[in-house]
Each structure stands twice: as C-alpha cells, then as structure tokens.
XYZ file of C-alpha atoms in Angstrom:
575
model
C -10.749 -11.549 -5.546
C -9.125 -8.693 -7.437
C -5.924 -6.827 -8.004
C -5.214 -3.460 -6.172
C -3.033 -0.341 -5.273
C -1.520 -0.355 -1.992
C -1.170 2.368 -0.794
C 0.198 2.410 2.586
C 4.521 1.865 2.732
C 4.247 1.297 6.354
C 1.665 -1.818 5.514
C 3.900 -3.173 2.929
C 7.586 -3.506 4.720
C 5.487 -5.010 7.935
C 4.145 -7.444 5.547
C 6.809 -8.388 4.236
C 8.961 -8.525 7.617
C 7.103 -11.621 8.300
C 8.016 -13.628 5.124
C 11.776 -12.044 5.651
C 11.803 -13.321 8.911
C 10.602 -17.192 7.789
C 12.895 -17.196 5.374
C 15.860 -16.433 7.855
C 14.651 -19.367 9.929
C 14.418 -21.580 7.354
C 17.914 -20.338 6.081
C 18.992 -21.035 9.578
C 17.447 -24.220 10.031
C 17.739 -25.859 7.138
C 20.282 -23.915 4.777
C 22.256 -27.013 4.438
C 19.844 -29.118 3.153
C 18.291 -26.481 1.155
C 19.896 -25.750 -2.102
C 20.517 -22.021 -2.178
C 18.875 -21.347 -5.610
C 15.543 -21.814 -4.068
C 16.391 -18.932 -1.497
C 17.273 -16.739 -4.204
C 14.546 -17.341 -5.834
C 12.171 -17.161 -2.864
C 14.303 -13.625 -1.937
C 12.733 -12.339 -5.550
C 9.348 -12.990 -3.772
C 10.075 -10.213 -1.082
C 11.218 -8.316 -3.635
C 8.521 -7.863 -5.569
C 6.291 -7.292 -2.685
C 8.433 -4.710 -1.101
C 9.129 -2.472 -5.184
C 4.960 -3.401 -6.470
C 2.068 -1.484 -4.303
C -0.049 -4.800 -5.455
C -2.519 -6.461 -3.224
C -4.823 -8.907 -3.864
C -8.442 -9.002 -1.853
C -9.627 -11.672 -0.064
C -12.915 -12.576 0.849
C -12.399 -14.386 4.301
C -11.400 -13.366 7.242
C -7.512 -13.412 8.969
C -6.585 -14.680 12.264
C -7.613 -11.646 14.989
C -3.885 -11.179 15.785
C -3.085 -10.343 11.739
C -6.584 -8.391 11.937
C -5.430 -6.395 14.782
C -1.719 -5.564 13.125
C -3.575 -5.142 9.533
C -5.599 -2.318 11.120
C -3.426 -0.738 13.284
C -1.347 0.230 10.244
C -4.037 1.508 8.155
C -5.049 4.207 10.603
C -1.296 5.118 11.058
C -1.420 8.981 9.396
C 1.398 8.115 7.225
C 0.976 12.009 5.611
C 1.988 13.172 9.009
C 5.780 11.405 8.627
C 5.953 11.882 4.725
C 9.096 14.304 5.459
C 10.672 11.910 7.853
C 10.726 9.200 5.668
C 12.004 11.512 2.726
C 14.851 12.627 4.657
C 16.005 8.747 5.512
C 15.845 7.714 1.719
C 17.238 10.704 0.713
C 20.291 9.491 3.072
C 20.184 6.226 2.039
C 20.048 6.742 -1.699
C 23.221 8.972 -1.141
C 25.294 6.578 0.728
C 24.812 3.898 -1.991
C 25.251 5.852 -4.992
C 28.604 7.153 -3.173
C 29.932 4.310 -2.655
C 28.857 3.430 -6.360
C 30.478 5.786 -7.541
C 33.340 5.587 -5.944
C 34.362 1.990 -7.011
C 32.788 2.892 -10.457
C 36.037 5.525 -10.996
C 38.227 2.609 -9.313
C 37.172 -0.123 -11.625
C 36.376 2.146 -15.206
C 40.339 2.781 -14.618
C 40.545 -1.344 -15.765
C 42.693 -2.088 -19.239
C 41.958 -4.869 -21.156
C 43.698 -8.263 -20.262
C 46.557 -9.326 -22.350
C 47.305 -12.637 -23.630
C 48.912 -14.641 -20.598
C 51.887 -17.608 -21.360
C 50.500 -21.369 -21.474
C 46.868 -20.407 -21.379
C 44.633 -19.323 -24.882
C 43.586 -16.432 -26.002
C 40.375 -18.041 -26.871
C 39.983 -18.722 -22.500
C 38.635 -14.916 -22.395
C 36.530 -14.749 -25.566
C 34.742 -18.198 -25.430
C 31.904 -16.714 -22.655
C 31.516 -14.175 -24.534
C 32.557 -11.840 -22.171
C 34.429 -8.676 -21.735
C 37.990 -9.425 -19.386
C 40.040 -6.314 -17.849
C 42.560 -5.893 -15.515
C 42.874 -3.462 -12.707
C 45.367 -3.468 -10.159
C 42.821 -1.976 -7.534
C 41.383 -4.930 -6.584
C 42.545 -8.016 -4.996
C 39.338 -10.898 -5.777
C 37.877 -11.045 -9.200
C 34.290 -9.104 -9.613
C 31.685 -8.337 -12.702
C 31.351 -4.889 -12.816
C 28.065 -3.151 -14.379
C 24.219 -3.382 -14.266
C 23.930 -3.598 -18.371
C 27.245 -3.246 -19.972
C 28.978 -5.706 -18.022
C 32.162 -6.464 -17.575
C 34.557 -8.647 -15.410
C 38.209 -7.389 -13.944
C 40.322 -9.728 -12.721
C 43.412 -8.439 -10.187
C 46.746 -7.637 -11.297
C 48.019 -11.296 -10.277
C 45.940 -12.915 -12.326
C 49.291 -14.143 -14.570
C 49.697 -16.831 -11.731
C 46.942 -18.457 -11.990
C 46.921 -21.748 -13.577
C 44.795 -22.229 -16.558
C 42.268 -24.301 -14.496
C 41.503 -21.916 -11.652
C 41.348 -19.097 -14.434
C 38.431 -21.053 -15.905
C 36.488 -21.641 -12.270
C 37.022 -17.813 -11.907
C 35.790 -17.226 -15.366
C 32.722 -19.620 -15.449
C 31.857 -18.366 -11.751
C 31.750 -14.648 -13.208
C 30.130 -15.720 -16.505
C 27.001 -17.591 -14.109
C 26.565 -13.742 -12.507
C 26.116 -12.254 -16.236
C 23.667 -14.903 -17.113
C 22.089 -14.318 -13.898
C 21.646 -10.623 -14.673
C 22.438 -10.521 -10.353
C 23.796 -7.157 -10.783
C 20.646 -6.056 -11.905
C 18.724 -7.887 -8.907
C 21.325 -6.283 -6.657
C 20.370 -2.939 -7.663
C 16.684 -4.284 -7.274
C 17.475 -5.033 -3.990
C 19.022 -2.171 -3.169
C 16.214 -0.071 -3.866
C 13.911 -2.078 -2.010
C 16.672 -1.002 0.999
C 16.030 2.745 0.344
C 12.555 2.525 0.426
C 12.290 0.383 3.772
C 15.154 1.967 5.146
C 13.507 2.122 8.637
C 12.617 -1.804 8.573
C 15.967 -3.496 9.886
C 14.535 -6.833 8.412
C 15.001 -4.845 4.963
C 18.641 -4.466 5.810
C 18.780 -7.862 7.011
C 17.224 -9.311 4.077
C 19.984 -7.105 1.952
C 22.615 -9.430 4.060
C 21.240 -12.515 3.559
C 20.145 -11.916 -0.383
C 23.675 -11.255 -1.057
C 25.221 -14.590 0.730
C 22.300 -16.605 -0.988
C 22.883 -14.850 -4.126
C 26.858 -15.853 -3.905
C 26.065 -19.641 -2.781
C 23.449 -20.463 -5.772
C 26.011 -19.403 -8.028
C 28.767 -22.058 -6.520
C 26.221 -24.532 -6.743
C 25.506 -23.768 -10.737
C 29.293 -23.625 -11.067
C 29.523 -27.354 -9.578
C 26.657 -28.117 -11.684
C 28.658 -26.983 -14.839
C 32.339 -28.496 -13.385
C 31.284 -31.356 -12.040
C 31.045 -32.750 -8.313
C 34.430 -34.024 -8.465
C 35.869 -30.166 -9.410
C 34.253 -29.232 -6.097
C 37.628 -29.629 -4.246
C 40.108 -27.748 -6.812
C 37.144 -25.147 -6.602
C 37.063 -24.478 -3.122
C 40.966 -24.148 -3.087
C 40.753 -21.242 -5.861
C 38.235 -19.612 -3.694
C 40.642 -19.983 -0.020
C 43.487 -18.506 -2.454
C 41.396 -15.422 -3.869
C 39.628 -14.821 -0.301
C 42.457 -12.914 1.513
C 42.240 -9.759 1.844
C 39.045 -8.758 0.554
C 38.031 -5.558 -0.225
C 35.218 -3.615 1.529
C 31.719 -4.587 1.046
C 30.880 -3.530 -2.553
C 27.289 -2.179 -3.229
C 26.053 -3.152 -7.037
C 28.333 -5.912 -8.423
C 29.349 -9.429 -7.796
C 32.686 -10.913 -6.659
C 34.106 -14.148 -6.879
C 35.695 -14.671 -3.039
C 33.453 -12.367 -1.259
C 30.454 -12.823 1.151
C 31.273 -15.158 4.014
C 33.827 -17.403 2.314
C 33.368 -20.295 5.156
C 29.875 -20.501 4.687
C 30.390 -20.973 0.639
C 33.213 -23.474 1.132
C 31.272 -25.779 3.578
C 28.719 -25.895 1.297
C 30.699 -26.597 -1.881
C 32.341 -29.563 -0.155
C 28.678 -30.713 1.474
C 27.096 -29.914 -1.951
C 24.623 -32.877 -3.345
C 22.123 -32.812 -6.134
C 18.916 -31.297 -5.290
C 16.257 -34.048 -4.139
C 12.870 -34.271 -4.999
C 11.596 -32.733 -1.133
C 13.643 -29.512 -2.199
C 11.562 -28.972 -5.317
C 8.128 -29.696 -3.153
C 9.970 -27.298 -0.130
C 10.115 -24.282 -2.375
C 6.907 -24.821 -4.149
C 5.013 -25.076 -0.210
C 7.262 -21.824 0.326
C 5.729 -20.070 -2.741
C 2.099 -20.752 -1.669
C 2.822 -19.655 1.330
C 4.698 -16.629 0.451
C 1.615 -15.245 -1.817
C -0.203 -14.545 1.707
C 2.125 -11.063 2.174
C -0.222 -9.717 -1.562
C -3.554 -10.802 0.546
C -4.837 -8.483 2.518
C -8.845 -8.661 3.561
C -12.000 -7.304 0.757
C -12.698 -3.643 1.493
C -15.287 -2.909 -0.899
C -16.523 0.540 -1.310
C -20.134 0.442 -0.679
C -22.615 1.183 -3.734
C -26.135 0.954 -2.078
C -28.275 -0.495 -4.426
C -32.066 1.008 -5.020
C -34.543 0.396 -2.497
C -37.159 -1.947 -4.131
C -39.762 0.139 -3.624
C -37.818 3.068 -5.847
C -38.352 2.948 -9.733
C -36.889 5.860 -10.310
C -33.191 6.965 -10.517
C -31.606 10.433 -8.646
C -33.622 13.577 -9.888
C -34.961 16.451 -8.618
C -37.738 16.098 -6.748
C -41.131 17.192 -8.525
C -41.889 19.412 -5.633
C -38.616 21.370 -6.057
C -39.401 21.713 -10.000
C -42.922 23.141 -9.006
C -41.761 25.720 -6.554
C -39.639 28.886 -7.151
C -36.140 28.162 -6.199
C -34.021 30.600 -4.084
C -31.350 30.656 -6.763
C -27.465 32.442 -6.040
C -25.547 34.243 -8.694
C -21.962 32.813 -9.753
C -19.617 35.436 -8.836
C -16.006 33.629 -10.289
C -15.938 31.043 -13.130
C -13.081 28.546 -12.507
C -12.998 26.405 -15.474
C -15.651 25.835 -18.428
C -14.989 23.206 -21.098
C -15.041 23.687 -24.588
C -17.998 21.129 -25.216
C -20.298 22.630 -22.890
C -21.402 19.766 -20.449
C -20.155 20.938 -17.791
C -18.762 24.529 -15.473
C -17.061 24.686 -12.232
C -17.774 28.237 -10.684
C -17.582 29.955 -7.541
C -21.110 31.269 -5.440
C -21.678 33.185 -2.608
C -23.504 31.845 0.273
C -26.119 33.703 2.693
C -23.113 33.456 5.307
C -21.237 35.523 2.124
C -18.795 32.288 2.328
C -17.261 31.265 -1.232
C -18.525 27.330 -2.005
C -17.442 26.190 -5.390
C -20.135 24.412 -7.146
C -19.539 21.893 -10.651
C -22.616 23.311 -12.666
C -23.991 19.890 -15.441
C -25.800 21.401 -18.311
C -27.041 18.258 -20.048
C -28.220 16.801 -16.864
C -29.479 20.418 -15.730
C -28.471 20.532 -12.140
C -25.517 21.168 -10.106
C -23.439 19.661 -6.803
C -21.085 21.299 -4.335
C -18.020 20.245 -5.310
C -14.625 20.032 -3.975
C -10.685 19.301 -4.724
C -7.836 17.517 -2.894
C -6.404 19.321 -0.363
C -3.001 19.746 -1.281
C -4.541 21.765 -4.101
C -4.815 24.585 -1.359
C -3.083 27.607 -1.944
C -2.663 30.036 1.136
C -3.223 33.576 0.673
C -5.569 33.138 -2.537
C -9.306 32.433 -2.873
C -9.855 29.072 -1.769
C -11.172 26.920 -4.275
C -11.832 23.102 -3.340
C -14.898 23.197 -1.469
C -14.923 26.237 0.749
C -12.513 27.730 3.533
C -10.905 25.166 5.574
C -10.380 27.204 8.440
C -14.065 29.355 7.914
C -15.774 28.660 11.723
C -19.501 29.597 11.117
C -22.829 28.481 9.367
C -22.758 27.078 5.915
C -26.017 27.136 3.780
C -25.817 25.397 0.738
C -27.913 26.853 -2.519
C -30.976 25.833 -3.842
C -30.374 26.466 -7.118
C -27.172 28.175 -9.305
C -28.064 31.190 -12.061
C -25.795 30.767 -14.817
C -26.185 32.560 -18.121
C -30.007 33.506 -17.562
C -30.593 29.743 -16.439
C -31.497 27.963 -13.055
C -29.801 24.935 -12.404
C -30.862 22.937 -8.766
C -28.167 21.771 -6.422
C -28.910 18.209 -5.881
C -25.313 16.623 -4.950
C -22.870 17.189 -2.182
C -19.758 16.437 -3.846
C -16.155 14.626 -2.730
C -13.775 16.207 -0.574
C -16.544 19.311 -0.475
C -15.971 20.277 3.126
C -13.254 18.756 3.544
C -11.386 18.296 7.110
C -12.936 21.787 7.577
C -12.227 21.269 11.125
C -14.102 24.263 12.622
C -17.241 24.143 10.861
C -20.276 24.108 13.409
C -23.066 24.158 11.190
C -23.846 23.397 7.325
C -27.903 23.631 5.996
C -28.668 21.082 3.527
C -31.862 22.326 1.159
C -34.388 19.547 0.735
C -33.052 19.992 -3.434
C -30.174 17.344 -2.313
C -30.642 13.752 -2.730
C -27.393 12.491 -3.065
C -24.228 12.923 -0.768
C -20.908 11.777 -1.842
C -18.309 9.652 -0.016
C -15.635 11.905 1.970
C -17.799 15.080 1.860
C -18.138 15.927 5.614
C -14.664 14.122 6.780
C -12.836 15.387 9.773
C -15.401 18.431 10.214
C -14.611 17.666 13.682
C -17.073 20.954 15.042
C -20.157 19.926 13.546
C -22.906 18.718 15.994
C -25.462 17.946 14.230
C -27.069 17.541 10.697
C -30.750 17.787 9.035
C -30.865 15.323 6.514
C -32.715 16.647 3.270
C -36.009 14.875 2.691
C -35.633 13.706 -0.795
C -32.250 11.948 -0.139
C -31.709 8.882 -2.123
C -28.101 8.046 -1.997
C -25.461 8.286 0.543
C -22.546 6.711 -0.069
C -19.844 4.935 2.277
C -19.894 6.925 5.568
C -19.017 10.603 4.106
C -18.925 11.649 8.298
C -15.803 9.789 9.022
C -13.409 12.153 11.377
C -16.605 14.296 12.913
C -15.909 13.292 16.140
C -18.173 15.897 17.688
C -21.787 14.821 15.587
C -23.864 13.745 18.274
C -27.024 13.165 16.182
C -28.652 13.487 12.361
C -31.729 15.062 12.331
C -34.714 14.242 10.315
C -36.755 17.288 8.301
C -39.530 18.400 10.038
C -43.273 17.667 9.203
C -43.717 14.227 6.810
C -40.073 13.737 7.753
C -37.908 12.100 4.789
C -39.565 10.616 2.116
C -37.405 7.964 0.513
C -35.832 5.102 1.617
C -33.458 6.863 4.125
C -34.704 7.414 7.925
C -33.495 8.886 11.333
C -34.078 6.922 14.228
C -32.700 8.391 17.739
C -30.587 10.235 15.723
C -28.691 7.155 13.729
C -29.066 7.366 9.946
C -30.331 4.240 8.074
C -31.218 3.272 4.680
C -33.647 0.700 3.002
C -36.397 2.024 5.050
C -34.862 1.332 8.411
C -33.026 -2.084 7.333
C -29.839 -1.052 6.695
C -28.063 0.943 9.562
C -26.201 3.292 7.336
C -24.186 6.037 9.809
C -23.909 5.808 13.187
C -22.638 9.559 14.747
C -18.895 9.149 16.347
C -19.569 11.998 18.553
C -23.097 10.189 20.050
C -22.279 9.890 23.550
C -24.322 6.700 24.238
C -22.230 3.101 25.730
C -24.528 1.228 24.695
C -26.495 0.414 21.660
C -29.275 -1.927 21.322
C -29.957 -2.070 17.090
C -33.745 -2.873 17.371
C -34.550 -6.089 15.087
C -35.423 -5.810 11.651
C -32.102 -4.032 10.850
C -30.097 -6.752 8.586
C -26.727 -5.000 7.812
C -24.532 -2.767 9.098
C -22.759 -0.675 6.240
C -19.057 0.125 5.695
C -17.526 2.344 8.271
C -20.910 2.610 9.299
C -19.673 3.063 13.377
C -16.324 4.323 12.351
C -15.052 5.962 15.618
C -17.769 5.484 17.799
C -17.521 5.858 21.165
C -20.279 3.129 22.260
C -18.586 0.998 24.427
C -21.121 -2.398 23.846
C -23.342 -3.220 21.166
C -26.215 -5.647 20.604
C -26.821 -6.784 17.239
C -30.581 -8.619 16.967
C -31.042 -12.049 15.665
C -32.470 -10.198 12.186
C -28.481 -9.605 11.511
C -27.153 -10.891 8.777
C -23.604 -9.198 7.875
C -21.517 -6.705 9.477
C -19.681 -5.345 6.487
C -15.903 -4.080 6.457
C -14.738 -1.319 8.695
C -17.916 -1.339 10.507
C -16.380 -1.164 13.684
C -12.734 0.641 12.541
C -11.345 2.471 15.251
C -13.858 2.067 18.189
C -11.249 2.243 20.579
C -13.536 2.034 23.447
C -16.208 -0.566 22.255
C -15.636 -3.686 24.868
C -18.738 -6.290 23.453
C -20.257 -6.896 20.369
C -23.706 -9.377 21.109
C -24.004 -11.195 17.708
C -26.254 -14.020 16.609
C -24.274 -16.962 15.950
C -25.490 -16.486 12.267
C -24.500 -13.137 11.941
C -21.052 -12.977 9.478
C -18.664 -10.152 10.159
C -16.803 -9.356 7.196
C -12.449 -9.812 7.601
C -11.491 -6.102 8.729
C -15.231 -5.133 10.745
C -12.994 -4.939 13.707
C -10.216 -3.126 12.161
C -8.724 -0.868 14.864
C -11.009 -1.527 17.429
C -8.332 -3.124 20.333
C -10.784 -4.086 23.176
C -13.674 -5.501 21.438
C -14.984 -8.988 21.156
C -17.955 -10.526 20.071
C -20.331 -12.887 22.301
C -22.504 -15.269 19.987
C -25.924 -16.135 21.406
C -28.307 -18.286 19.558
C-alpha cells in the first residue's frame, strides 16, 4: 500500500456520499443512544476526505458494483466541465462570504459588557474570554474564526447569575472546541462539492451534531442534575432566532427540540459507544482506498544484458541527420538542449537533444502549454493532418546526435494524424506519446525497440494493427503477432490496437500477462485467455464497452480495476 494524489473531484464527493449517507442512518437510527461527540468526530472523517486529494492503494480487489462506480468516474472527462464547476463555487463562495460579511458589520458593532447588579465582575473574566454586547441579536453566539469573541443580547441584565454561567460555559466549550474554525472547514468542503446535495446535507447535520456534543460537554461540566435548569435557559433564549448564521456558533440555535430531548435523555457514555465509533472509524478509512494502479515498468527480458543504446548497426552506418532550425531552451551546464527540426514533411517536431548521453528523443509538453497563432512547440502541430517522419539523427554544433526515444505527450491528442515513420534508431517509446491520435491506422514498430512503456496508444481508436519491420523483423524482446504488440518475446501481451475490428480474441498459450491498459478501448467483444495466464494487470480491460466474455482459467488473478469501465463484461472460469 502507499499514499497518493487524487486527482479526480468527481471521485472524491461520490466517495464520500457513501460514508455521509451511513452516517445519516446511523444518526437516524441510533442518535439517541449515540452520544453526539462521536458524530462530530466521525463528521471530521468526511471532512478530511472531501479538503485532502489523499488515497491510499490497495492491493485486492472491490466488490464489482464499487468496481463498476470506481471506473465509471475515472473516465468521466472532468477537463470538459472545469468551467461549470468554477462558475458553481464561484457562486457558492460568494453567497457565504456575503452573508459573512454581513453579520460580521452586525456583530463588530458589539461594546463591551458592563458590570451587571448581583452578579461578579470576575463571571466574564474567569474563562478567559472576551464578553460584548450587541443589541442586534436576540440568542447568545461566539463570533470569530481566531480572535474570538462572544456577544450576548441586549437583555442579558435579566438573566440570573446561574443561567449567565450555562450561557457562558456553553460559549466557552465552542472556543475550546475551535468549532468556528471546523465550521469554516466545513464550509469549504460545501464550495467545493457544491453539486453533491449529500455535501449540503452533511453541512445540516454537522452543524446540529456540532451544537448537541457541546450540551453534552456542558452537562458533563454542570452536572446531570443541572440538566433541567439547562434546558429551561435554552427554551427562554430559543424564541425568535435569528436567520441561519454561516461561520459562528450560537447558544439556542439549530433545532432546539432535538437538543432539549437529548439533554433531558442524556446518560454517560457506555462502553458499546466507545467500541461503536471505533467500528465506525475502520470502516470509514474505506472512502481513502481505492484499488493499486501501478504504472507499469517492464523489467529486462532475461535474455538482454544490456541497457537502452543505440544499436551497433545504427553507429556503423551513416545517419540521415536534420539540421535544428530554432533553439528553445539550452541550460547553462550543458547536459542537455531542447530545439526545434524540420521534418521531410517540412513539419516542426521539437526534439530534447542529451549531450552526455549523446543522443536525442522527440519530445513534447502539456497541452495547455499551446499557444494559438505562434509556432507550436510541445511535440508538433496538433491539428497538422499528414505524414510524420521522425529523424534519424539531430546536427547540433558540428555534432550528430541519434534519435532513440519517443518522448511524453510527443504527439499528443494530435487527432488528425494518419501516419508517423518510426526509424529503426528508436528503442524506447514513452508512456502517453501517441494518445488520442485518433487518425492513425497503423504503426511499424522500429526493430531495435527495447522499452515501451504503459500503453502510450490509449485514445487511437482508429489503429487497426502494429506492424513489424520488414526482413529479420524486430530483434529484441518485443514482437508483432496478427498485428498485437507483445513483449518478453511473445509472453507478455503488451498493446492490443482499439481500432482492431476483430470480436473475438483467442490469446494463443504461452502468453502469461496481460499489461496495464494493455486492451484499453478495444472493441473485441469476447476474449479467451489460455490456461498459461497468470495475471491480468490493472486497466487491462478499461473501457471495453462492448466486450461481453472474458474465458479465464480459474487460476488466472485479475488485478482490482482490470474491468474498470467495461459495463457488459464477465468472466467464465474453466479449469
């Protein structure tokens, strides 16, 4: 197991919906046998995972149901609504700092108490709190998220010196509390998740729980025999309430029947309670698991000795070499260059030149590093619809340096590429540096490739086939067979094309694993896996909206998220 990002917004608030929605059940169910304290504390739980993009992997496998909902919102585009979610925090945000606001000029008006007949001066100092007096508000309330203060209404002269100390201990438990602060917590969670009603509801329901633990800490302080006297303070400071109140805490707000049935119903927390909330805990840490997605790193075939170089045969001949005709960026240490070429197809391809190592890769930039009307720079031309050749070689200040690498992100969802020419120099290509090229057909594979990492084709719906070099064919561990990339001479199926129109697949036997993403998008609609199987690794499957049957060995293990996206299919064991 390890620790990481999340990024997907959408993923988190339906997460975390289901652990909201327990917790109203239970709140439901059992809220009067629960003490409240342990929902506020268990609220702090969704909390957390709504503010921290934290997940934590996990090697096993979920129930198909949570498999099905897991990968349904990771293929969500959630680029596509970026704006649309924007706008609604935007809105949200506003509304709450208004209202902040607002009250904030209301209460700031406040003056400082002044010493009341028959009751000590020493009653407003002992807490260590700051006491005001504004004669805006009707119930008592503790104003501030680090400078706090609490402002008691204009009648407060009437109170006896008794209910003046409930109201004061009451306020003094919110301070300690720091439940302003959680509030505004809260309240940002709300902004964020503003399109999940279960974040609204949990808003509700954080601020009743948040009001009832602190009764309960009050009769902890008081005593259970003040519980009656402390109830009738609360009836006398509940009429007329003001309006809902965004970031601080009152003393008779917040559903003032629910708080006074459970003052007079309150007992001492029992032993069940404590092992309650702990089962609740455990439980709750399932909305940070989500299932292992490990980027692929294929290991060396055991037949290879030697790392990624140029092959001896391109050393020996003369390489076609292009001239750099823009220098981007050159660092001051000189190990490395990123320049601009011209292709045979006179199509700009920046290329990331490595003097130490003495070679070069294609290389390319996010996307949203794009800048219309100027030279494009990460990769080459999203919207150039031709023939790509990549280099040979790169002459740079009198030197030849071979191409070897096809870089990240180097062609980029350049959606109507048809055809790119890989020269035999390459022998590694990098994750994400075909994706979405959703024109290109087909692909000769370069004869000396050694690594390939996770499935760099993902989004080229349209490759039917890979193509193996003519003559010897490829001669490392990577082969073509019917036109379905594999690696570890023919053991590992590495890349099967989404845009192969075949519905079904026999894998012949010998083939042991079936990489990540390795049929991402497919459009097989049943596929038989021989007994030689032995994992199907995560994504394998993703998004193979039309695949029906997987045949499996009963031995074979599919990793947690093989299936992810993939609605229809199930898999038939056979021994």
């Amino acid at each position: 197991m390890k620790i990481i990002l999340e990024y997907n917004l959408l993923y988190i608030s339906i997460i975390s919906t289901v652990l909201i929605f327990l917790l109203v059940a239970a709140r439901f169910l059992l809220g009067r046998r629960i003490h409240r304290m342990f929902f506020s504390m268990a609220w702090m739980i969704v909390l957390v995972r709504l503010l921290l993009p934290l997940c934590v992997t996990i090697p096993a496998g979920w129930p198909e149901v949570l498999e099905r909902v897991w990968g349904w919102v990771r293929v969500i585009p959630m680029r596509r609504y970026l704006l649309i979610w924007a706008a609604g925090a935007v809105v949200t945000i506003t509304f709450f700092v208004v209202r902040y606001v607002m009250w904030g000029r209301i209460l700031r008006e406040a003056l400082p108490i002044q010493k009341v007949p028959d009751i000590d001066e020493e009653m407003f100092t002992f807490m260590g709190i700051r006491v005001y007096v504004s004669d805006r508000i009707v119930s008592p309330v503790t104003y501030g998220i680090f400078q706090q203060k609490v402002l008691l209404p204009k009648y407060y002269m009437e109170l006896t010196r008794e209910q003046l100390k409930f109201i004061l201990i009451h306020e003094k438990v919110h301070i300690d509390g720091h439940d302003n602060l959680n509030k505004f917590l809260v309240i940002l969670a709300v902004c964020l998740h503003w399109f999940n009603p279960f974040a609204w509801l949990m808003y509700v329901c954080y601020n009743r729980d948040l009001e009832l633990a602190c009764d309960e800490k009050v009769i902890r302080q008081v005593g259970e025999d003040s519980r009656k006297d402390y109830a009738g303070v609360l009836i006398s400071l509940a009429q007329g309430c003001p309006a809902v109140r965004p970031v601080y805490s009152g003393f008779a707000q917040n559903a003032v029947k629910e708080r006074i049935i459970m003052i007079m119903s309150y007992r001492r927390a029992r032993s069940w309670n404590y092992i309650l909330c702990g089962v609740l805990a455990l439980f709750s840490m399932v909305v940070f698991a989500v299932p292992v997605k490990t980027e692929e790193k294929v290991e060396p075939a055991k037949h290879s000795k030697q790392p990624i170089s140029v092959p001896e045969e391109a050393e020996e001949k003369t390489l076609e070499a292009v001239e750099v005709t823009k220098v981007i960026e050159e660092d001051a240490i000189g190990t490395k260059a990123d320049v601009v070429v011209k292709t045979k197809e006179n199509v700009p391809l920046r290329i990331k030149i490595l003097f130490r190592k003495e070679l070069a890769v294609t290389n390319g930039s996010f996307i949203s590093f794009q800048v219309k009307g100027k030279e494009w720079e990460a990769g080459i031309d999203d919207e150039y619809d031709g023939t790509v050749t990549i280099p040979e070689a790169v002459r740079y200040k009198g030197k030849i340096y071979p191409v070897t690498g096809i870089g990240n992100y180097t062609f980029y969802q350049c959606r109507k590429l048809r055809k790119v020419l890989i020269p035999d120099t390459v022998v590694e290509i990098k994750e994400k540096a075909f994706q979405s090229c959703e024109s290109l057909k087909t692909l000769r594979m370069p004869e000396n490739l050694e690594l390939v990492e996770a499935n760099p084709f993902v989004g080229c719906r349209s490759l039917e086939s890979f193509q193996a070099p003519e003559g010897a064919g490829m001669k490392g561990q990577y082969q073509v067979k019917e036109g379905v990339l594999y690696t570890d001479y023919g053991r590992f199926l590495k890349v099967f094309p989404q845009g192969k129109k075949k519905k079904k697949f026999v894998i012949q036997e010998g083939v042991s694993q079936i990489a990540v993403c390795g049929f991402y998008g497919a459009q097989v609609e049943e596929v038989h896996l021989p007994e030689s199987m032995l994992r199907v690794k995560s994504c394998a499957f993703q998004n193979c909206r039309n695949l029906r049957v997987i045949r499996a060995h009963q031995d074979t293990v599919f990793s947690g998220d093989s299936l992810a996206g993939a609605w229809r299919a199930r898999i038939q064991r056979y021994e």
